[in-house]
Coordinates of N, CA and C in Angstrom, one line a residue:
M25 N -65.5 71.8 -69.4 CA -65.2 71.5 -68.1 C -66.0 70.1 -68.2
N26 N -65.1 69.0 -67.6 CA -65.5 67.7 -67.3 C -66.4 67.7 -66.0
L27 N -67.8 67.2 -66.6 CA -68.6 67.0 -65.7 C -68.5 66.3 -64.4
L28 N -67.4 65.1 -65.0 CA -67.1 64.5 -63.6 C -66.1 64.7 -62.6
N29 N -65.8 66.1 -62.9 CA -64.5 66.3 -62.2 C -65.5 67.6 -61.3
N30 N -66.6 68.1 -61.3 CA -67.1 68.5 -60.5 C -68.1 67.4 -59.3
K31 N -67.7 68.1 -58.2 CA -68.2 67.6 -57.1 C -69.7 67.7 -56.7
F32 N -70.7 68.7 -57.4 CA -72.0 68.3 -57.0 C -72.6 67.4 -57.9
V33 N -71.8 67.3 -59.2 CA -72.4 65.8 -60.0 C -71.9 64.7 -59.8
K34 N -70.6 64.5 -59.1 CA -70.6 63.4 -58.7 C -71.6 63.1 -57.4
Y35 N -71.5 64.1 -56.4 CA -72.1 64.0 -55.3 C -73.7 63.4 -56.0
V36 N -74.5 63.7 -56.9 CA -75.7 63.5 -57.4 C -75.6 62.3 -57.4
I37 N -74.6 61.7 -58.7 CA -74.4 60.6 -59.7 C -74.3 59.4 -57.9
F38 N -73.5 59.2 -56.9 CA -73.4 58.9 -56.0 C -74.9 58.6 -55.2
A39 N -75.2 59.7 -55.0 CA -76.7 59.5 -54.4 C -77.6 58.9 -55.3
I40 N -77.7 58.7 -56.0 CA -78.9 57.7 -57.0 C -78.1 56.5 -56.7
F41 N -76.7 56.2 -56.9 CA -76.7 55.0 -56.4 C -76.8 54.3 -55.2
T42 N -76.4 55.4 -54.1 CA -76.8 54.7 -52.4 C -78.3 54.6 -52.6
S43 N -79.2 55.4 -53.1 CA -80.4 55.5 -53.4 C -81.0 54.2 -53.5
L44 N -80.4 53.5 -54.9 CA -80.5 52.3 -55.4 C -79.7 51.3 -54.8
L45 N -79.0 51.3 -54.0 CA -78.7 50.1 -52.9 C -79.4 50.1 -51.9
N46 N -80.2 51.2 -51.0 CA -80.8 51.5 -49.9 C -82.4 50.5 -50.7
V47 N -82.8 50.9 -51.4 CA -83.8 50.0 -52.3 C -83.3 48.8 -52.4
G48 N -82.2 48.0 -53.3 CA -81.6 46.9 -53.3 C -81.7 45.9 -51.7
T49 N -81.3 47.1 -50.9 CA -80.9 46.1 -49.6 C -82.1 46.0 -49.0
Y50 N -83.0 47.0 -49.4 CA -84.5 46.2 -48.2 C -85.0 45.2 -49.1
M51 N -85.2 45.4 -50.2 CA -85.6 44.2 -51.0 C -85.2 43.0 -50.7
L52 N -83.9 43.2 -50.6 CA -83.0 41.5 -50.5 C -83.7 41.2 -48.9
F53 N -83.4 42.4 -47.8 CA -83.5 41.6 -46.6 C -85.2 41.6 -46.1
Y54 N -86.0 42.0 -46.8 CA -87.5 41.7 -47.0 C -88.1 40.4 -47.4
N55 N -87.1 40.1 -48.7 CA -87.9 39.1 -49.7 C -86.8 37.9 -49.4
L56 N -85.6 38.2 -48.4 CA -84.6 36.9 -48.6 C -84.4 36.3 -47.1
I57 N -84.5 37.8 -46.2 CA -83.9 37.4 -45.0 C -85.0 37.5 -44.4
I58 N -85.4 38.3 -43.5 CA -86.7 38.7 -42.6 C -87.6 39.3 -43.3
K59 N -89.1 38.6 -43.0 CA -90.1 39.8 -44.1 C -90.7 40.5 -43.3
N60 N -89.8 41.7 -42.4 CA -90.2 42.8 -41.5 C -90.0 44.0 -42.0
V61 N -90.9 44.9 -42.6 CA -90.6 46.2 -43.0 C -89.4 47.0 -42.3
I62 N -89.6 47.4 -40.8 CA -88.6 48.4 -40.1 C -87.7 47.6 -40.2
V63 N -87.0 46.2 -39.6 CA -85.9 45.8 -39.8 C -85.3 45.6 -41.4
S64 N -85.9 45.5 -42.5 CA -85.7 45.5 -43.6 C -84.9 46.9 -43.8
N65 N -86.2 48.0 -43.7 CA -85.7 49.1 -43.5 C -84.3 50.2 -42.7
V66 N -84.4 49.0 -42.0 CA -83.1 49.5 -41.1 C -82.1 49.2 -41.8
A67 N -81.9 48.2 -41.9 CA -80.6 47.7 -42.5 C -80.2 48.3 -43.8
A68 N -81.4 48.2 -44.4 CA -81.2 49.1 -45.8 C -80.6 50.4 -45.2
Y69 N -81.0 51.5 -44.6 CA -80.4 52.8 -44.1 C -79.0 52.7 -43.6
A70 N -78.8 51.5 -43.1 CA -77.4 51.2 -42.5 C -76.7 51.1 -43.4
V71 N -76.9 49.9 -44.6 CA -75.7 49.8 -45.5 C -75.6 51.3 -46.7
S72 N -76.7 51.8 -46.5 CA -76.4 52.8 -47.8 C -76.2 54.4 -46.9
I73 N -76.6 54.5 -45.9 CA -75.6 55.6 -45.5 C -74.1 55.5 -45.0
T74 N -73.9 54.1 -44.5 CA -72.2 53.7 -44.8 C -71.9 54.1 -45.7
S75 N -72.3 53.2 -46.8 CA -71.6 53.0 -48.1 C -71.3 54.9 -48.8
S76 N -72.1 55.6 -48.6 CA -72.9 57.0 -48.8 C -71.7 57.7 -48.2
F77 N -71.2 57.6 -46.9 CA -70.1 58.2 -45.8 C -69.0 58.2 -46.6
F78 N -68.5 56.9 -46.9 CA -67.3 56.4 -47.5 C -67.2 56.7 -49.1
I79 N -68.0 56.7 -49.5 CA -68.0 57.4 -51.0 C -68.0 59.0 -51.2
N80 N -68.5 59.8 -50.5 CA -68.1 60.8 -50.3 C -66.9 61.5 -49.6
K81 N -66.5 60.4 -48.6 CA -65.2 61.2 -48.0 C -64.3 60.9 -49.1
K82 N -64.1 59.7 -49.8 CA -63.0 59.2 -50.8 C -63.1 59.9 -52.0
V83 N -64.2 59.6 -52.7 CA -64.5 60.0 -53.9 C -65.1 61.1 -54.1
V84 N -66.5 61.6 -53.7 CA -66.6 63.1 -54.0 C -65.7 64.0 -53.2
F85 N -65.7 64.3 -52.0 CA -65.0 65.2 -51.6 C -63.5 65.0 -51.2
K86 N -63.1 64.0 -51.5 CA -61.2 63.7 -51.2 C -60.7 63.7 -49.7
N87 N -61.6 63.6 -49.0 CA -61.2 64.4 -47.4 C -59.9 63.3 -47.3
D88 N -59.1 64.1 -46.2 CA -58.1 63.0 -45.9 C -58.0 62.8 -43.9
N89 N -59.0 63.8 -43.3 CA -59.3 63.5 -42.1 C -59.1 62.0 -41.6
T90 N -58.3 62.0 -40.3 CA -58.3 60.5 -40.0 C -59.4 60.1 -38.7
N91 N -59.9 61.3 -38.1 CA -60.9 60.8 -36.8 C -62.5 60.4 -37.7
L92 N -62.5 59.1 -38.0 CA -63.8 58.8 -38.3 C -64.9 58.8 -37.5
L93 N -64.8 58.8 -36.6 CA -65.9 58.7 -35.3 C -66.3 60.4 -35.4
E94 N -65.8 61.0 -35.5 CA -66.3 62.7 -35.4 C -66.7 62.8 -36.4
Q95 N -66.2 62.6 -38.3 CA -67.0 62.5 -38.9 C -68.2 62.0 -39.5
M96 N -68.3 60.9 -39.0 CA -69.3 59.9 -39.0 C -70.3 60.8 -38.4
I97 N -70.0 61.1 -37.0 CA -71.0 62.0 -36.1 C -71.8 63.2 -36.5
S98 N -70.9 63.9 -37.0 CA -71.2 64.9 -37.6 C -72.3 64.6 -39.2
Y99 N -71.8 63.8 -40.1 CA -72.4 63.3 -41.0 C -73.9 62.6 -40.8
L100 N -73.7 62.0 -39.5 CA -75.3 61.4 -39.2 C -76.0 63.0 -38.9
G101 N -75.6 63.7 -38.3 CA -76.0 65.0 -37.8 C -76.4 66.0 -38.9
V102 N -75.8 65.6 -40.2 CA -76.5 66.2 -41.7 C -77.6 65.7 -41.9
K103 N -77.4 64.3 -41.4 CA -78.9 63.3 -42.0 C -80.0 63.7 -41.2
A104 N -79.8 64.1 -40.2 CA -80.9 64.5 -39.2 C -81.1 65.7 -39.8
V105 N -80.6 66.8 -40.0 CA -80.7 68.0 -39.9 C -81.6 67.6 -41.5
S106 N -81.3 67.1 -42.6 CA -81.5 66.5 -43.9 C -83.2 66.1 -43.8
F107 N -82.9 65.0 -42.8 CA -84.6 64.7 -42.4 C -85.4 65.9 -41.9
A108 N -85.2 66.7 -41.2 CA -86.2 67.8 -40.8 C -86.2 68.5 -42.0
I109 N -85.7 68.9 -42.6 CA -85.7 69.6 -44.1 C -86.4 69.2 -44.5
D110 N -86.7 67.7 -44.8 CA -87.1 67.0 -45.7 C -88.7 67.3 -45.2
S111 N -89.2 66.7 -44.2 CA -90.4 66.9 -43.0 C -91.0 68.3 -43.5
L112 N -90.1 69.4 -42.9 CA -90.7 70.8 -43.4 C -91.5 70.8 -44.8
V113 N -90.3 70.6 -45.4 CA -90.7 70.9 -47.1 C -92.4 70.0 -47.1
L114 N -92.0 68.6 -46.7 CA -93.4 68.3 -47.4 C -94.5 68.7 -46.2
I115 N -94.6 69.0 -45.0 CA -95.8 69.9 -44.4 C -96.3 70.6 -45.1
L116 N -94.6 71.9 -45.2 CA -95.3 72.7 -46.1 C -96.1 72.8 -47.3
F117 N -95.5 71.6 -48.2 CA -96.6 72.0 -49.9 C -98.0 70.4 -49.7
V118 N -97.7 69.8 -48.8 CA -98.5 68.8 -49.2 C -99.9 69.1 -47.8
D119 N -99.6 69.4 -46.4 CA -100.1 69.8 -45.6 C -100.5 71.0 -46.0
I120 N -99.8 72.1 -46.2 CA -100.4 73.5 -46.2 C -100.9 74.1 -47.3
F121 N -99.9 74.0 -48.2 CA -100.3 74.2 -49.6 C -101.1 73.4 -50.4
E122 N -101.1 72.1 -49.9 CA -102.1 71.4 -50.6 C -101.5 70.7 -52.3
F123 N -100.2 71.1 -52.3 CA -99.3 70.1 -53.8 C -100.0 68.8 -53.8
N124 N -99.1 68.4 -54.9 CA -99.6 67.0 -55.5 C -98.4 66.3 -54.3
N125 N -98.5 65.5 -53.8 CA -97.8 64.4 -52.7 C -96.5 64.3 -53.6
F126 N -96.7 63.5 -54.7 CA -95.2 63.2 -55.4 C -94.1 64.2 -55.8
I127 N -94.9 65.6 -56.3 CA -94.3 66.6 -56.7 C -93.9 67.4 -55.6
S128 N -94.2 67.4 -54.4 CA -93.8 67.8 -53.4 C -92.7 67.0 -52.7
K129 N -92.6 66.0 -52.8 CA -91.3 64.5 -52.4 C -90.0 65.3 -53.4
L130 N -90.5 65.3 -54.5 CA -89.4 65.4 -55.5 C -88.8 67.0 -55.0
I131 N -89.7 68.1 -54.9 CA -89.0 69.2 -54.3 C -88.5 69.3 -53.0
A132 N -89.1 68.0 -52.0 CA -88.4 67.9 -51.0 C -86.7 67.3 -51.3
N133 N -86.6 66.6 -52.1 CA -85.7 65.7 -52.2 C -84.6 66.8 -52.6
A134 N -85.0 67.5 -53.7 CA -83.9 68.4 -54.4 C -83.5 69.2 -53.0
S135 N -84.3 69.6 -52.2 CA -83.9 70.3 -51.2 C -82.8 69.8 -50.5
T136 N -83.3 69.0 -49.9 CA -82.5 67.8 -49.1 C -80.7 67.7 -49.4
T137 N -81.0 67.3 -51.2 CA -80.0 67.4 -52.2 C -78.9 68.4 -52.1
I138 N -79.3 69.6 -51.9 CA -78.5 70.8 -51.8 C -78.3 71.0 -50.6
S139 N -79.0 70.9 -49.6 CA -78.7 70.8 -48.1 C -77.7 70.0 -47.8
N140 N -77.8 68.5 -48.2 CA -76.6 67.7 -47.6 C -75.5 68.1 -48.6
Y141 N -75.6 68.2 -49.8 CA -74.2 68.9 -50.6 C -73.2 69.9 -49.8
T142 N -74.1 70.9 -49.3 CA -73.3 71.9 -49.1 C -73.0 71.7 -47.6
L143 N -74.1 71.6 -46.4 CA -73.1 70.8 -45.2 C -72.0 69.7 -45.1
N144 N -72.1 68.6 -46.5 CA -70.9 67.8 -46.1 C -69.8 68.2 -46.8
N145 N -70.2 69.4 -47.9 CA -69.0 69.9 -48.5 C -68.3 71.1 -47.3
K146 N -68.9 71.7 -46.6 CA -68.1 73.1 -46.2 C -68.2 72.3 -44.5
V147 N -68.9 71.4 -44.1 CA -68.7 71.0 -42.4 C -67.9 69.5 -42.3
V148 N -68.6 68.6 -42.9 CA -68.2 67.6 -42.8 C -67.1 66.9 -43.3
F149 N -66.9 66.9 -44.4 CA -65.5 66.8 -45.5 C -65.0 68.0 -45.7
K150 N -64.8 68.9 -44.8 CA -64.1 69.9 -45.5 C -62.5 69.7 -45.4
N151 N -61.6 69.5 -46.3 CA -60.2 69.3 -45.7 C -59.8 70.9 -45.1
K152 N -58.8 70.2 -44.2 CA -58.1 71.3 -43.4 C -56.8 71.8 -44.5
E153 N -57.0 73.2 -43.9 CA -55.6 74.3 -45.1 C -54.2 73.7 -44.5
K154 N -53.3 73.2 -45.6 CA -52.5 72.3 -45.4 C -51.1 73.5 -44.9
N155 N -50.2 73.5 -43.8 CA -49.4 75.1 -44.1 C -48.3 74.1 -44.8
I156 N -47.7 75.2 -45.0 CA -46.6 75.0 -45.9 C -45.2 75.3 -45.3

């Protein structure tokens, strides 16, 4: 089995790419455009989430749905759910179980990667059955 044909592997590879894009955009905005953490972070998230949406739609899930607005709203909903899961895992591991903060963040990221992939695959980018 070719790993690059595996949707989950592609998803993880492009998630790493969009994370790097997020950091790069943040640094570009902060260092060259406006020295404001919030504005730079908002710009970075806007660029990386938009890029991630189109990469997932076309490359990872090969989705042909033409209703972009509906899909983008669903995608942003998945991102909101992901943020909630990430936060809950951090609260649980850091505040309640008193685990190492870095290890806890890695666990939270793994949880959100799996939940994002599942929700994107089953809800946002689900291709409709074609009638023959």
